[in-house]
């Protein structure tokens, strides 16, 4: 996903993500709600780990406060109005 894109899903596969593989294994299911935050694809093939664990750029850091607020709001919506309405609020296209 492009950097800053947020997506909530009620279930799904790990998509090869080791952290989600571990959660799937521990829970014994893929049926749990998750929020994905896009990081972009500004890395060379095979360099994903260094990219993901590396420092954010100034532009990305500048967006983190807004993104954090949106994720917190989505978690609140999930708890109080349910996953379907929370997904409808969160999964909107980011304005360019």
Tab-separated table of C-alpha atoms in Angstrom:
chain	number	residue	atom	x	y	z
A	1	UNK	CA	0.000	0.000	0.000
A	2	UNK	CA	1.213	3.548	-0.602
A	3	UNK	CA	2.573	5.283	2.474
A	4	UNK	CA	-0.218	6.564	4.689
A	5	UNK	CA	-2.960	4.357	3.248
A	6	UNK	CA	-4.914	2.684	6.042
A	7	UNK	CA	-7.076	-0.412	5.608
A	8	UNK	CA	-9.139	-2.341	8.131
A	9	UNK	CA	-10.119	-5.926	7.360
A	10	UNK	CA	-12.142	-8.379	9.428
A	11	UNK	CA	-9.962	-11.317	8.380
A	12	UNK	CA	-7.490	-12.442	5.761
A	13	UNK	CA	-4.196	-14.127	5.083
A	14	UNK	CA	-0.822	-13.000	6.361
A	15	UNK	CA	0.289	-12.043	2.867
A	16	UNK	CA	3.718	-13.411	3.791
A	17	UNK	CA	4.092	-11.026	6.750
A	18	UNK	CA	5.997	-12.864	9.480
A	19	UNK	CA	4.320	-10.963	12.308
A	20	UNK	CA	0.867	-11.903	11.035
A	21	UNK	CA	2.034	-15.489	10.468
A	22	UNK	CA	2.987	-15.609	14.142
A	23	UNK	CA	-0.358	-14.143	15.264
A	24	UNK	CA	-2.216	-16.648	13.039
A	25	UNK	CA	-0.249	-19.483	14.584
A	26	UNK	CA	-0.816	-18.298	18.157
A	27	UNK	CA	-4.546	-17.697	17.654
A	28	UNK	CA	-5.052	-20.739	15.452
A	29	UNK	CA	-7.076	-18.652	12.995
A	30	UNK	CA	-6.885	-15.848	10.445
A	31	UNK	CA	-10.293	-14.543	11.518
A	32	UNK	CA	-9.439	-11.397	13.465
A	33	UNK	CA	-9.661	-7.738	12.564
A	34	UNK	CA	-6.472	-5.966	11.579
A	35	UNK	CA	-5.462	-2.489	10.448
A	36	UNK	CA	-2.809	-2.187	7.769
A	37	UNK	CA	-0.742	0.952	7.308
A	38	UNK	CA	0.909	1.335	3.938
A	39	UNK	CA	4.649	1.936	3.902
A	40	UNK	CA	5.110	2.368	0.169
A	41	UNK	CA	7.531	0.420	-1.983
A	42	UNK	CA	10.656	2.576	-2.016
A	43	UNK	CA	13.032	-0.345	-1.588
A	44	UNK	CA	15.091	-2.557	-3.852
A	45	UNK	CA	14.145	-6.205	-4.270
A	46	UNK	CA	15.188	-8.149	-1.173
A	47	UNK	CA	15.684	-4.967	0.890
A	48	UNK	CA	12.240	-4.870	2.523
A	49	UNK	CA	13.565	-5.590	6.032
A	50	UNK	CA	16.015	-2.689	5.964
A	51	UNK	CA	13.300	-0.412	4.565
A	52	UNK	CA	10.664	-1.416	7.124
A	53	UNK	CA	13.042	-1.203	10.071
A	54	UNK	CA	14.815	1.940	8.833
A	55	UNK	CA	14.167	5.536	9.845
A	56	UNK	CA	11.202	7.447	8.459
A	57	UNK	CA	11.871	10.470	6.271
A	58	UNK	CA	10.853	13.985	7.304
A	59	UNK	CA	7.743	13.937	5.093
A	60	UNK	CA	6.619	10.597	6.550
A	61	UNK	CA	7.302	11.724	10.111
A	62	UNK	CA	5.183	14.789	9.457
A	63	UNK	CA	2.198	12.559	8.625
A	64	UNK	CA	2.462	10.231	11.625
A	65	UNK	CA	0.409	12.357	14.027
A	66	UNK	CA	-2.535	12.451	11.603
A	67	UNK	CA	-2.203	8.722	10.811
A	68	UNK	CA	-2.049	7.831	14.511
A	69	UNK	CA	-5.229	9.823	15.176
A	70	UNK	CA	-7.008	8.003	12.337
A	71	UNK	CA	-5.936	4.582	13.669
A	72	UNK	CA	-7.074	5.485	17.194
A	73	UNK	CA	-10.431	6.673	15.836
A	74	UNK	CA	-10.787	3.416	13.883
A	75	UNK	CA	-10.118	1.359	17.018
A	76	UNK	CA	-12.701	3.408	18.918
A	77	UNK	CA	-15.227	2.944	16.094
A	78	UNK	CA	-14.502	-0.789	16.022
A	79	UNK	CA	-15.278	-1.032	19.742
A	80	UNK	CA	-18.381	1.163	19.777
A	81	UNK	CA	-20.070	0.830	16.370
A	82	UNK	CA	-18.633	-2.444	15.074
A	83	UNK	CA	-16.187	-3.485	12.372
A	84	UNK	CA	-18.379	-2.801	9.339
A	85	UNK	CA	-18.979	0.854	10.185
A	86	UNK	CA	-15.367	1.256	11.348
A	87	UNK	CA	-14.155	-0.110	8.003
A	88	UNK	CA	-16.477	2.240	6.111
A	89	UNK	CA	-14.965	5.206	7.945
A	90	UNK	CA	-11.318	4.146	7.689
A	91	UNK	CA	-11.144	2.547	4.241
A	92	UNK	CA	-11.664	5.729	2.252
A	93	UNK	CA	-9.241	6.860	-0.416
A	94	UNK	CA	-6.594	9.275	0.799
A	95	UNK	CA	-6.991	12.720	-0.769
A	96	UNK	CA	-3.967	13.696	-2.838
